[in-house]
XYZ file of C-alpha atoms in Angstrom:
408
model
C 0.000 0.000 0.000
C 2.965 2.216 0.604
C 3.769 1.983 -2.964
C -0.114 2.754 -4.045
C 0.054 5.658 -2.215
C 3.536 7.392 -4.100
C 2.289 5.959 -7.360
C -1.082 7.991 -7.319
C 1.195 10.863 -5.505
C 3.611 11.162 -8.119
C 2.335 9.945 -10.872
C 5.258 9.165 -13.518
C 6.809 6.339 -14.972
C 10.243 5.170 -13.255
C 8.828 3.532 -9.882
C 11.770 3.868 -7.291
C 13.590 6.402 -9.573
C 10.922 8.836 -9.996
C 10.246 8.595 -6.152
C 13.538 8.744 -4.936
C 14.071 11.636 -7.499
C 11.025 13.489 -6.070
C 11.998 13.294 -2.263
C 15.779 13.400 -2.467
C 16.818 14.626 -5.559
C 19.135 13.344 -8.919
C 21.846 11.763 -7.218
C 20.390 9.074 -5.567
C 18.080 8.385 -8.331
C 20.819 7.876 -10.749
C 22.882 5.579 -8.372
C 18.990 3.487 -8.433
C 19.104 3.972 -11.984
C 22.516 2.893 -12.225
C 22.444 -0.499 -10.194
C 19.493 -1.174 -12.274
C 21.037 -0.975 -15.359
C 24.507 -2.834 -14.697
C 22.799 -5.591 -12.136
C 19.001 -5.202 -10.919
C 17.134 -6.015 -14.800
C 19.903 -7.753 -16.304
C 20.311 -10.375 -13.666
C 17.023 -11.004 -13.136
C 15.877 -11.064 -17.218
C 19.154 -13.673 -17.092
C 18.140 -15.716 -14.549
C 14.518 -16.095 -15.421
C 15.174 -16.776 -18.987
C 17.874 -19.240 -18.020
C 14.601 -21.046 -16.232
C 12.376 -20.943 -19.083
C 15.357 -22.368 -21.418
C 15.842 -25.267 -18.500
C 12.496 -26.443 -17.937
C 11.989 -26.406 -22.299
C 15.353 -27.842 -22.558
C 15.827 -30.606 -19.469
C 13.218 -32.623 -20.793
C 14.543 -33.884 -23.817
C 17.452 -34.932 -22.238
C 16.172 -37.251 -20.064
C 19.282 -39.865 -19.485
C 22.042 -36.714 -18.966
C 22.647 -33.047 -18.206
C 21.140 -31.162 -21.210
C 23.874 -28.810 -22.739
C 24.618 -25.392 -21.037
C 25.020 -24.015 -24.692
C 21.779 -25.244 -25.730
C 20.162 -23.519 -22.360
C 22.319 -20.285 -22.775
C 21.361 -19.889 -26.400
C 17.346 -20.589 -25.755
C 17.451 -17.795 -22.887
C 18.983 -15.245 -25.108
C 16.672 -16.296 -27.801
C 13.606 -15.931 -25.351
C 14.826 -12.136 -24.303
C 15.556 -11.283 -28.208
C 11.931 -12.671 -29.087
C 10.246 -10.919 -26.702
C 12.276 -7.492 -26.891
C 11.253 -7.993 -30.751
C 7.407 -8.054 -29.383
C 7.709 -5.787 -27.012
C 9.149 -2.917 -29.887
C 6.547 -4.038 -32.464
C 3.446 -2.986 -30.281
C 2.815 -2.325 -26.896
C -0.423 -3.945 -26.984
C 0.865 -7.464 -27.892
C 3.171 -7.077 -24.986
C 0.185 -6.864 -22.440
C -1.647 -9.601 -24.628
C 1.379 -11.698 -23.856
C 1.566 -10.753 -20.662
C -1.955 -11.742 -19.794
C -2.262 -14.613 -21.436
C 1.207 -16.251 -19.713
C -0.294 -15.034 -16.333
C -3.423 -16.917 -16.804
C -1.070 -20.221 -17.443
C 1.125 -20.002 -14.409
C -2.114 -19.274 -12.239
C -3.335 -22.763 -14.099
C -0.247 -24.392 -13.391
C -0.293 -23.278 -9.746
C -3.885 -24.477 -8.659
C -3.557 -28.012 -10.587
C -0.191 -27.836 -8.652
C -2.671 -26.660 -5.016
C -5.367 -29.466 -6.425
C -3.464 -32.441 -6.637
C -1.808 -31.446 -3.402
C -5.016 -31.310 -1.192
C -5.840 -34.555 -3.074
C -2.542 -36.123 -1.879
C -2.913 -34.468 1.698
C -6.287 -35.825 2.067
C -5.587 -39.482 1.273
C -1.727 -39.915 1.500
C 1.800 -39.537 4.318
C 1.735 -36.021 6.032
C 4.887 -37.080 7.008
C 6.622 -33.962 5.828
C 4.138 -31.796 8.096
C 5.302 -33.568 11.261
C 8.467 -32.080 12.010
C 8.195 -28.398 9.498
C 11.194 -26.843 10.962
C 13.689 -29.712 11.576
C 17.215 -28.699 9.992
C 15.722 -24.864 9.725
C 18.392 -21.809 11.669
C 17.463 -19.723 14.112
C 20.163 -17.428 12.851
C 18.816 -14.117 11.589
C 21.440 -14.024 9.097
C 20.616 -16.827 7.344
C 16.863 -15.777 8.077
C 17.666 -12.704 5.979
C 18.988 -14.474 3.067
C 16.599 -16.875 2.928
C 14.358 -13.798 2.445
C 16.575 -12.808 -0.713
C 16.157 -16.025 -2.287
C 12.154 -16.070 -1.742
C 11.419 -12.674 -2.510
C 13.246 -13.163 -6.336
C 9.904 -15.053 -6.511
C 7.409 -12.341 -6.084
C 9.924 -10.379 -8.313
C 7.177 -7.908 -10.409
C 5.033 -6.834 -7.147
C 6.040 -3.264 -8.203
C 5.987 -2.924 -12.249
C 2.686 -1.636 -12.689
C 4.726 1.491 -10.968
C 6.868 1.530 -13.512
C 4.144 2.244 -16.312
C 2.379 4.672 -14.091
C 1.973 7.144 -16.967
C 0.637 4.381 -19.613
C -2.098 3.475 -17.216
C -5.729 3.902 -17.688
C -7.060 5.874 -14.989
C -4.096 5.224 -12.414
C -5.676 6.799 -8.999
C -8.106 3.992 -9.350
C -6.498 1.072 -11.329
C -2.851 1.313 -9.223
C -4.277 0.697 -6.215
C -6.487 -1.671 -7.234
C -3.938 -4.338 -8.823
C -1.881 -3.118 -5.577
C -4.249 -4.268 -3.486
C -5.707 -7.218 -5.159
C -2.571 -8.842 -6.665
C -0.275 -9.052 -4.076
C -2.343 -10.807 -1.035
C -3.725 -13.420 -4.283
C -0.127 -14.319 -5.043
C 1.154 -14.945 -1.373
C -2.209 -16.824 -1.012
C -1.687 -18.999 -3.979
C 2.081 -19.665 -3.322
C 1.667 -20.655 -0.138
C -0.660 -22.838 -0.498
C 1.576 -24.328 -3.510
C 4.341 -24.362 -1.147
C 1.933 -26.582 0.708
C 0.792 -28.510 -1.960
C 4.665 -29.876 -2.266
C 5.267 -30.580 1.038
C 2.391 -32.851 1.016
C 3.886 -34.895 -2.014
C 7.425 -34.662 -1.716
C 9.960 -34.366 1.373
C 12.095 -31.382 2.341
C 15.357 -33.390 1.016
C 14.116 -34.489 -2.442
C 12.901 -30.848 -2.895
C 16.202 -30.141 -2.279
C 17.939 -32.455 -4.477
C 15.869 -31.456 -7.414
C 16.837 -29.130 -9.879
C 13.072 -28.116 -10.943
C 10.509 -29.050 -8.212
C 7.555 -28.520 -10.146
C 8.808 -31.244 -12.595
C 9.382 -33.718 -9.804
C 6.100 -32.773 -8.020
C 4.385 -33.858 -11.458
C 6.496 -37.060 -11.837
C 5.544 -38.515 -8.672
C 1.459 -37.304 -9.346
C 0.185 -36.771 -12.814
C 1.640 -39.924 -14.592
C 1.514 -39.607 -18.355
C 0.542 -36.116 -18.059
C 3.253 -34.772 -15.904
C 4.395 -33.551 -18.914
C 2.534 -30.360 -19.139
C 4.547 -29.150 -15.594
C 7.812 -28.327 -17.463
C 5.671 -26.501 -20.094
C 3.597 -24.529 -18.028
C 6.798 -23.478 -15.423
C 8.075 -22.395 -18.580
C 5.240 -20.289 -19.707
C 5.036 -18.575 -16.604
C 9.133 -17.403 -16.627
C 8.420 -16.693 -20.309
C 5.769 -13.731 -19.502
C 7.951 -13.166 -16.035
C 10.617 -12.112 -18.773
C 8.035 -10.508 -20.946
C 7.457 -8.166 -17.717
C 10.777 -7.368 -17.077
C 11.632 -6.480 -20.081
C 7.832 -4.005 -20.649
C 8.921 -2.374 -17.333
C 12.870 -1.722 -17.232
C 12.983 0.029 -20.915
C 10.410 2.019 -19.182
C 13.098 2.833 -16.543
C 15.787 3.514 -19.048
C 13.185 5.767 -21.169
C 12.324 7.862 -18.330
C 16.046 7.936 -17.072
C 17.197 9.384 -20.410
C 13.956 11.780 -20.208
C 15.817 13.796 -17.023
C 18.890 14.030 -18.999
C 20.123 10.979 -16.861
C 20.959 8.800 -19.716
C 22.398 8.953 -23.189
C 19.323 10.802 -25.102
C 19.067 8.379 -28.140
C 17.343 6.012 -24.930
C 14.669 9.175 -24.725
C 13.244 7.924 -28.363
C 9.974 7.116 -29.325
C 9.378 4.515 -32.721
C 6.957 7.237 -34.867
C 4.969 4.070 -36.269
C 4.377 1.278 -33.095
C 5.222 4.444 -30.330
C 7.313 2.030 -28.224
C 10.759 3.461 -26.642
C 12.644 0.706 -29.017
C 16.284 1.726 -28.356
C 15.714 1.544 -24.488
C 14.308 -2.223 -25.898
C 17.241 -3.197 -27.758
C 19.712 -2.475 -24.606
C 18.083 -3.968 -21.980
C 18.353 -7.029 -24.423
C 21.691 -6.649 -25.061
C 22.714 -6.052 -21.427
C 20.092 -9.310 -20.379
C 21.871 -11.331 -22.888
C 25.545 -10.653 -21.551
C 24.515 -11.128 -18.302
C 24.082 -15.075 -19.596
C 27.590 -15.166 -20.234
C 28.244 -14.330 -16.457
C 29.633 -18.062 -14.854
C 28.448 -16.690 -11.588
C 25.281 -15.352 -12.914
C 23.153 -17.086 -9.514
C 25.645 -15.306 -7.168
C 23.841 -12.200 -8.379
C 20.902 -12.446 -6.652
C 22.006 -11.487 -3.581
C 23.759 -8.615 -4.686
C 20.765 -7.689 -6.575
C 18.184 -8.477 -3.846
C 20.295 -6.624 -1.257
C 20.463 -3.534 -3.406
C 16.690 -3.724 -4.520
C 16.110 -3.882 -1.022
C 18.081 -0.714 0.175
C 16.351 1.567 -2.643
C 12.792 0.081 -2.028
C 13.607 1.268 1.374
C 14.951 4.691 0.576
C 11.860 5.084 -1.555
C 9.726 4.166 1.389
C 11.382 6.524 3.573
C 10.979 9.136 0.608
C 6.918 8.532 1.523
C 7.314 9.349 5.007
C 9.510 12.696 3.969
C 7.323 13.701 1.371
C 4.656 13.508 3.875
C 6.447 16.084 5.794
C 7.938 18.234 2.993
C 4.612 18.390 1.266
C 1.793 17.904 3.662
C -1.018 19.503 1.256
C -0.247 17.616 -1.970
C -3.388 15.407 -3.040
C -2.845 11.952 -1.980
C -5.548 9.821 -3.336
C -4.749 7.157 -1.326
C -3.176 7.931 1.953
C -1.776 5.284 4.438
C -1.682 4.937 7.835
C 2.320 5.590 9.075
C 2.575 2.449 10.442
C 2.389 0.839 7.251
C 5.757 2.336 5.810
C 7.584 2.870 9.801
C 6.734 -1.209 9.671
C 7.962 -1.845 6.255
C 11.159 0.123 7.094
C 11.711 -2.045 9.647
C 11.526 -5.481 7.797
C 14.152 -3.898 5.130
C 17.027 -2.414 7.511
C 16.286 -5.811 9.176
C 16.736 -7.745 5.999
C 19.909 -4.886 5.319
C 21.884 -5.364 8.273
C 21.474 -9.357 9.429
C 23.321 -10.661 6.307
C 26.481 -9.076 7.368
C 27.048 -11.407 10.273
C 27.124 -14.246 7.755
C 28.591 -12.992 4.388
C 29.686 -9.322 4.727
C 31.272 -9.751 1.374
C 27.856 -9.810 -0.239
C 26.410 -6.674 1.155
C 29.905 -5.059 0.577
C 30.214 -5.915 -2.941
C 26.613 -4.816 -3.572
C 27.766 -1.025 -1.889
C 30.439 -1.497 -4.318
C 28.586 -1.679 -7.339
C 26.388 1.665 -6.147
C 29.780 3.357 -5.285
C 30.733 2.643 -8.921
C 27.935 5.046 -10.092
C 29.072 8.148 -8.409
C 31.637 8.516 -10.984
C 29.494 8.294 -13.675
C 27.073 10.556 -12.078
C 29.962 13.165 -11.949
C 30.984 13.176 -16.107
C 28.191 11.710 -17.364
C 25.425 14.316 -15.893
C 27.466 17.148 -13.588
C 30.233 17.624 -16.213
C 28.154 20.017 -18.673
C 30.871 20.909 -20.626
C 31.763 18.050 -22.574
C 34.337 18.275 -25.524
C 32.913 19.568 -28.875
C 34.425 16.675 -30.566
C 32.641 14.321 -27.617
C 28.942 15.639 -28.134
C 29.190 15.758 -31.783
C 29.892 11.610 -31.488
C 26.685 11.670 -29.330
C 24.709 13.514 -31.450
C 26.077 11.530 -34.666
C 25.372 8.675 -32.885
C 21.950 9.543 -32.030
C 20.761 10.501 -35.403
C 22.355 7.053 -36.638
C 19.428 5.404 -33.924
C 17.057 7.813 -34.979
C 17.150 6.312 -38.510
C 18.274 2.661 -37.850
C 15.000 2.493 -35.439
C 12.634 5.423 -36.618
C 12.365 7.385 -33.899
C 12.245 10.646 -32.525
C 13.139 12.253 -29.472
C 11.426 13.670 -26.721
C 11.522 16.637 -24.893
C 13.278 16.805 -21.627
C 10.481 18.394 -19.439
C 11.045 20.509 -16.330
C 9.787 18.985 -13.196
């Protein structure tokens, strides 16, 4: 609700950028806009594509590991593909998007089904000691919060299409509101739906538990589990990839990025260069060895901006007590929220400090940029003529025209 409350306050495109731009100015908004770029979108586009690829992939190979070539060169197909759909028209995007939601929700309650089915009649063995092998540490706690919360991983991209919305004081709220409590609902009871068919160690020891869940329930059928776990990472790409060119659009907009990325195609209006580099940048990211490493990094620097944006409510509400706030929520919401996040900030550095220092690293990196890519006005002639060579060469490659840097 915090987050329904600055997206009907401020009500532009960017999410955590625009918000943290609005309270507390450019600088920290570019170093969010920064991490985003180099780890945040591209890690998580990787990884989820990597998923689809694995679950399409793994099943043909049924006797032996199925090539990491064939897997890397599926993912970056999936992310080209749907960068392709995304540029050709925004409206095939959403149709994508809805129609790959409607399949994982499928997947998930003949997943729920078959485990009340199983729970009713069969070994609730797996319920009879829940926590046995489980930490107390709140280190590991923490963590363990990374690693589940890549799963709800698109909570906040309607946020970052705020100004493409249809009537966004009522609609932003709304999906707020509605969407998130339906998807904790329907994973845990997922979550439930496993332990009643499997136990904690083979979930462990597989590679895809949906897969093994079907193998041990639906018989000839369990076939369909690999294909719809890979629809559903194929529109959780699709998202990624609607929302973050959104990001790099707007970013280029306040004179934050390179301004070829602040283009509009004149035919399908869709911001394709900002398309074609997320895909690029997604598709390196595959090349990463380490790319699973990155999740941490990324969660634990997601986390720190969400929180700074958070905070951002709280200040705004101080800075600018009389602005219209369509939705307005009680303090205790975001003072609460805070709390969780500097929680989930500070307890992984009794286990790992290298993690949470490496992920400060990769902000720190930014302030450089920050200082000759937007302070340093004064560029060399022969430096902004390459730019603006550079952007005409976009403007005709991709058809598309610039936009207006607007003052706030």
């Amino acid at each position: 609700m915090c987050y329904a409350e600055l997206g009907t306050l401020i009500l532009k495109s960017g999410a955590d950028y625009a918000y943290i731009k609005e309270a507390f100015g450019s600088f920290p908004a570019f170093l969010y806009l920064w991490v985003a770029i180099i780890i945040i979108f591209p890690t998580g586009n990787a990884i989820t594509a990597l998923t689809f690829a694995n679950y399409i992939i793994e099943p043909l190979f049924p006797d032996c590991d199925a090539p990491g070539s064939a897997i890397t060169l599926l993912a970056a197909l999936c992310i080209t593909f749907l960068t392709f759909i995304n540029c050709w028209h925004v409206k095939w995007a959403t149709r994508v998007q809805d129609v790959f939601t409607c399949t994982k929700v499928l997947a998930l309650i003949i997943v729920i089904i078959t485990g009340i089915v199983f729970l009713v009649i069969g070994d609730r063995e797996s319920f009879q000691e829940p926590w046995e092998g489980s930490t107390t540490e709140p280190g590991r706690f923490a963590l363990a919060f990374y690693s589940g919360l890549f799963s709800y991983a698109g909570w906040n991209y309607l946020n970052f299409i705020t100004e493409e919305l249809k009537n966004p004081y009522r609609n932003l709220p709304r999906a707020i509101g509605i969407s998130i409590p339906l998807v904790t609902g329907i994973y845990v009871l997922a979550n439930i739906a496993y332990f009643a068919v499997l136990t904690p160690q083979e979930m462990i020891a597989s590679k895809a538990t949906a897969v093994t869940f079907a193998d041990r329930t639906l018989g000839v059928m369990s076939w369909i589990m690999p294909l719809f776990v890979a629809c559903s990472t194929f529109g959780s790409v699709n998202g990624a990839i609607l929302t973050s060119s959104r990001l790099f659009f707007v970013g280029a907009r306040n004179g934050h990025l390179p301004g070829f990325l602040a283009t509009i195609c004149v035919k399908y209006l869709t911001p394709i260069p900002a398309l074609v580099v997320g895909c690029i940048l997604s598709c390196v990211m595959l090349s990463t060895s380490d790319i699973y490493v990155l999740i941490n990094y990324a969660a634990f620097v997601e986390t720190l901006f969400i929180t700074i944006s958070v905070v951002g409510l709280m200040y705004l509400r101080w800075t600018k007590p009389d602005e219209k706030r369509p939705i307005k929520v009680s303090l205790a919401f975001p003072i609460f929220f805070v709390f969780i996040c500097v929680f989930l900030l500070v307890m992984p550095l009794t286990i790992d400090p290298s993690e949470v220092k490496m992920g400060i690293f990769m902000i720190l990196t930014g302030i450089p940029v920050y200082i000759l890519g937007v302070l340093w006005k004064k560029k060399p002639l022969s430096f902004r003529s390459l730019v603006d060579k550079f952007t005409l060469l976009t403007q005709k490659v991709f058809y598309v025209v610039r936009e207006e840097l607007k003052e706030d």
